[in-house]
GROMACS .gro file of C-alpha atoms in nm:
model
  117
    1UNK     CA    1  15.264  -0.946   0.744
    2UNK     CA    2  14.976  -1.175   0.839
    3UNK     CA    3  14.958  -1.313   0.484
    4UNK     CA    4  15.331  -1.377   0.475
    5UNK     CA    5  15.313  -1.577   0.798
    6UNK     CA    6  15.006  -1.773   0.689
    7UNK     CA    7  15.165  -1.865   0.355
    8UNK     CA    8  15.503  -1.952   0.502
    9UNK     CA    9  15.358  -2.208   0.746
   10UNK     CA   10  15.292  -2.477   0.477
   11UNK     CA   11  15.633  -2.409   0.323
   12UNK     CA   12  15.805  -2.460   0.657
   13UNK     CA   13  15.600  -2.773   0.730
   14UNK     CA   14  15.682  -2.926   0.392
   15UNK     CA   15  16.054  -2.855   0.430
   16UNK     CA   16  16.054  -2.998   0.784
   17UNK     CA   17  15.888  -3.313   0.645
   18UNK     CA   18  16.148  -3.320   0.368
   19UNK     CA   19  16.434  -3.299   0.616
   20UNK     CA   20  16.287  -3.560   0.852
   21UNK     CA   21  16.208  -3.802   0.570
   22UNK     CA   22  16.507  -3.756   0.337
   23UNK     CA   23  16.768  -3.560   0.542
   24UNK     CA   24  16.794  -3.284   0.281
   25UNK     CA   25  16.652  -2.941   0.210
   26UNK     CA   26  16.691  -2.979  -0.168
   27UNK     CA   27  16.368  -3.119  -0.316
   28UNK     CA   28  16.506  -3.125  -0.671
   29UNK     CA   29  16.740  -3.417  -0.598
   30UNK     CA   30  16.455  -3.641  -0.478
   31UNK     CA   31  16.327  -3.933  -0.679
   32UNK     CA   32  15.979  -3.922  -0.833
   33UNK     CA   33  15.758  -4.045  -0.550
   34UNK     CA   34  15.948  -3.856  -0.279
   35UNK     CA   35  15.927  -3.531  -0.471
   36UNK     CA   36  15.558  -3.581  -0.550
   37UNK     CA   37  15.480  -3.632  -0.179
   38UNK     CA   38  15.676  -3.319  -0.088
   39UNK     CA   39  15.516  -3.119  -0.371
   40UNK     CA   40  15.164  -3.228  -0.280
   41UNK     CA   41  15.219  -3.135   0.085
   42UNK     CA   42  15.349  -2.797  -0.028
   43UNK     CA   43  15.068  -2.730  -0.277
   44UNK     CA   44  14.782  -2.852  -0.060
   45UNK     CA   45  14.908  -2.657   0.240
   46UNK     CA   46  14.960  -2.342   0.037
   47UNK     CA   47  14.620  -2.347  -0.130
   48UNK     CA   48  14.455  -2.435   0.200
   49UNK     CA   49  14.613  -2.122   0.346
   50UNK     CA   50  14.485  -1.929   0.042
   51UNK     CA   51  14.132  -2.054   0.097
   52UNK     CA   52  14.160  -1.966   0.465
   53UNK     CA   53  14.256  -1.611   0.369
   54UNK     CA   54  13.965  -1.595   0.125
   55UNK     CA   55  13.726  -1.713   0.396
   56UNK     CA   56  13.858  -1.436   0.622
   57UNK     CA   57  13.760  -1.189   0.346
   58UNK     CA   58  14.123  -1.107   0.271
   59UNK     CA   59  14.219  -1.020  -0.083
   60UNK     CA   60  14.474  -1.218  -0.283
   61UNK     CA   61  14.788  -1.012  -0.265
   62UNK     CA   62  15.108  -1.010  -0.462
   63UNK     CA   63  15.264  -1.208  -0.177
   64UNK     CA   64  15.023  -1.492  -0.247
   65UNK     CA   65  15.096  -1.471  -0.617
   66UNK     CA   66  15.474  -1.480  -0.558
   67UNK     CA   67  15.444  -1.784  -0.331
   68UNK     CA   68  15.232  -1.961  -0.597
   69UNK     CA   69  15.482  -1.865  -0.865
   70UNK     CA   70  15.771  -1.999  -0.655
   71UNK     CA   71  15.592  -2.331  -0.605
   72UNK     CA   72  15.506  -2.352  -0.974
   73UNK     CA   73  15.866  -2.279  -1.076
   74UNK     CA   74  15.989  -2.553  -0.843
   75UNK     CA   75  15.759  -2.795  -1.024
   76UNK     CA   76  15.877  -2.671  -1.365
   77UNK     CA   77  16.242  -2.717  -1.263
   78UNK     CA   78  16.170  -3.072  -1.151
   79UNK     CA   79  15.973  -3.135  -1.472
   80UNK     CA   80  16.267  -3.021  -1.686
   81UNK     CA   81  16.507  -3.230  -1.480
   82UNK     CA   82  16.281  -3.535  -1.516
   83UNK     CA   83  16.255  -3.489  -1.891
   84UNK     CA   84  16.633  -3.452  -1.925
   85UNK     CA   85  16.686  -3.770  -1.722
   86UNK     CA   86  16.416  -3.944  -1.931
   87UNK     CA   87  16.200  -4.024  -1.630
   88UNK     CA   88  15.819  -4.049  -1.638
   89UNK     CA   89  15.670  -3.711  -1.549
   90UNK     CA   90  15.298  -3.764  -1.616
   91UNK     CA   91  15.179  -3.711  -1.259
   92UNK     CA   92  15.386  -3.395  -1.224
   93UNK     CA   93  15.243  -3.259  -1.550
   94UNK     CA   94  14.888  -3.323  -1.423
   95UNK     CA   95  14.968  -3.153  -1.092
   96UNK     CA   96  15.115  -2.851  -1.273
   97UNK     CA   97  14.808  -2.823  -1.497
   98UNK     CA   98  14.586  -2.836  -1.188
   99UNK     CA   99  14.802  -2.574  -1.023
  100UNK     CA  100  14.762  -2.345  -1.325
  101UNK     CA  101  14.385  -2.384  -1.307
  102UNK     CA  102  14.376  -2.301  -0.936
  103UNK     CA  103  14.604  -1.998  -0.985
  104UNK     CA  104  14.371  -1.874  -1.260
  105UNK     CA  105  14.068  -1.924  -1.034
  106UNK     CA  106  14.238  -1.722  -0.759
  107UNK     CA  107  14.332  -1.448  -1.004
  108UNK     CA  108  13.986  -1.436  -1.164
  109UNK     CA  109  13.812  -1.419  -0.826
  110UNK     CA  110  14.048  -1.138  -0.728
  111UNK     CA  111  13.965  -0.949  -1.049
  112UNK     CA  112  13.594  -1.003  -0.987
  113UNK     CA  113  13.629  -0.867  -0.633
  114UNK     CA  114  13.812  -0.559  -0.766
  115UNK     CA  115  13.537  -0.495  -1.020
  116UNK     CA  116  13.268  -0.510  -0.748
  117UNK     CA  117  13.446  -0.240  -0.549
   0.00000   0.00000   0.00000
């Protein structure tokens, strides 16, 4: 339950920012720069909460993985929508690649911790 609360805080903060700034809860309809700001707030907050959990000696659970997968899928949906609308998506592609690398680092550190025990 503690992990669910810690991971939901950045999601709630990013959606509150989205509503205050753009008066919507649908990030997919945003233009490029607005979505990138929202997505960066979401990603940075989520991975900060992940690092906080790691510093508290908590293991990476399936809850963390599902949150990361949800965030990644949101980026993929926006990437597909941007490609279909023929918009530039270079920054989003770089962010998604970075997100994949961070997810792999989390997963590999979790596997290493399981091997030690």
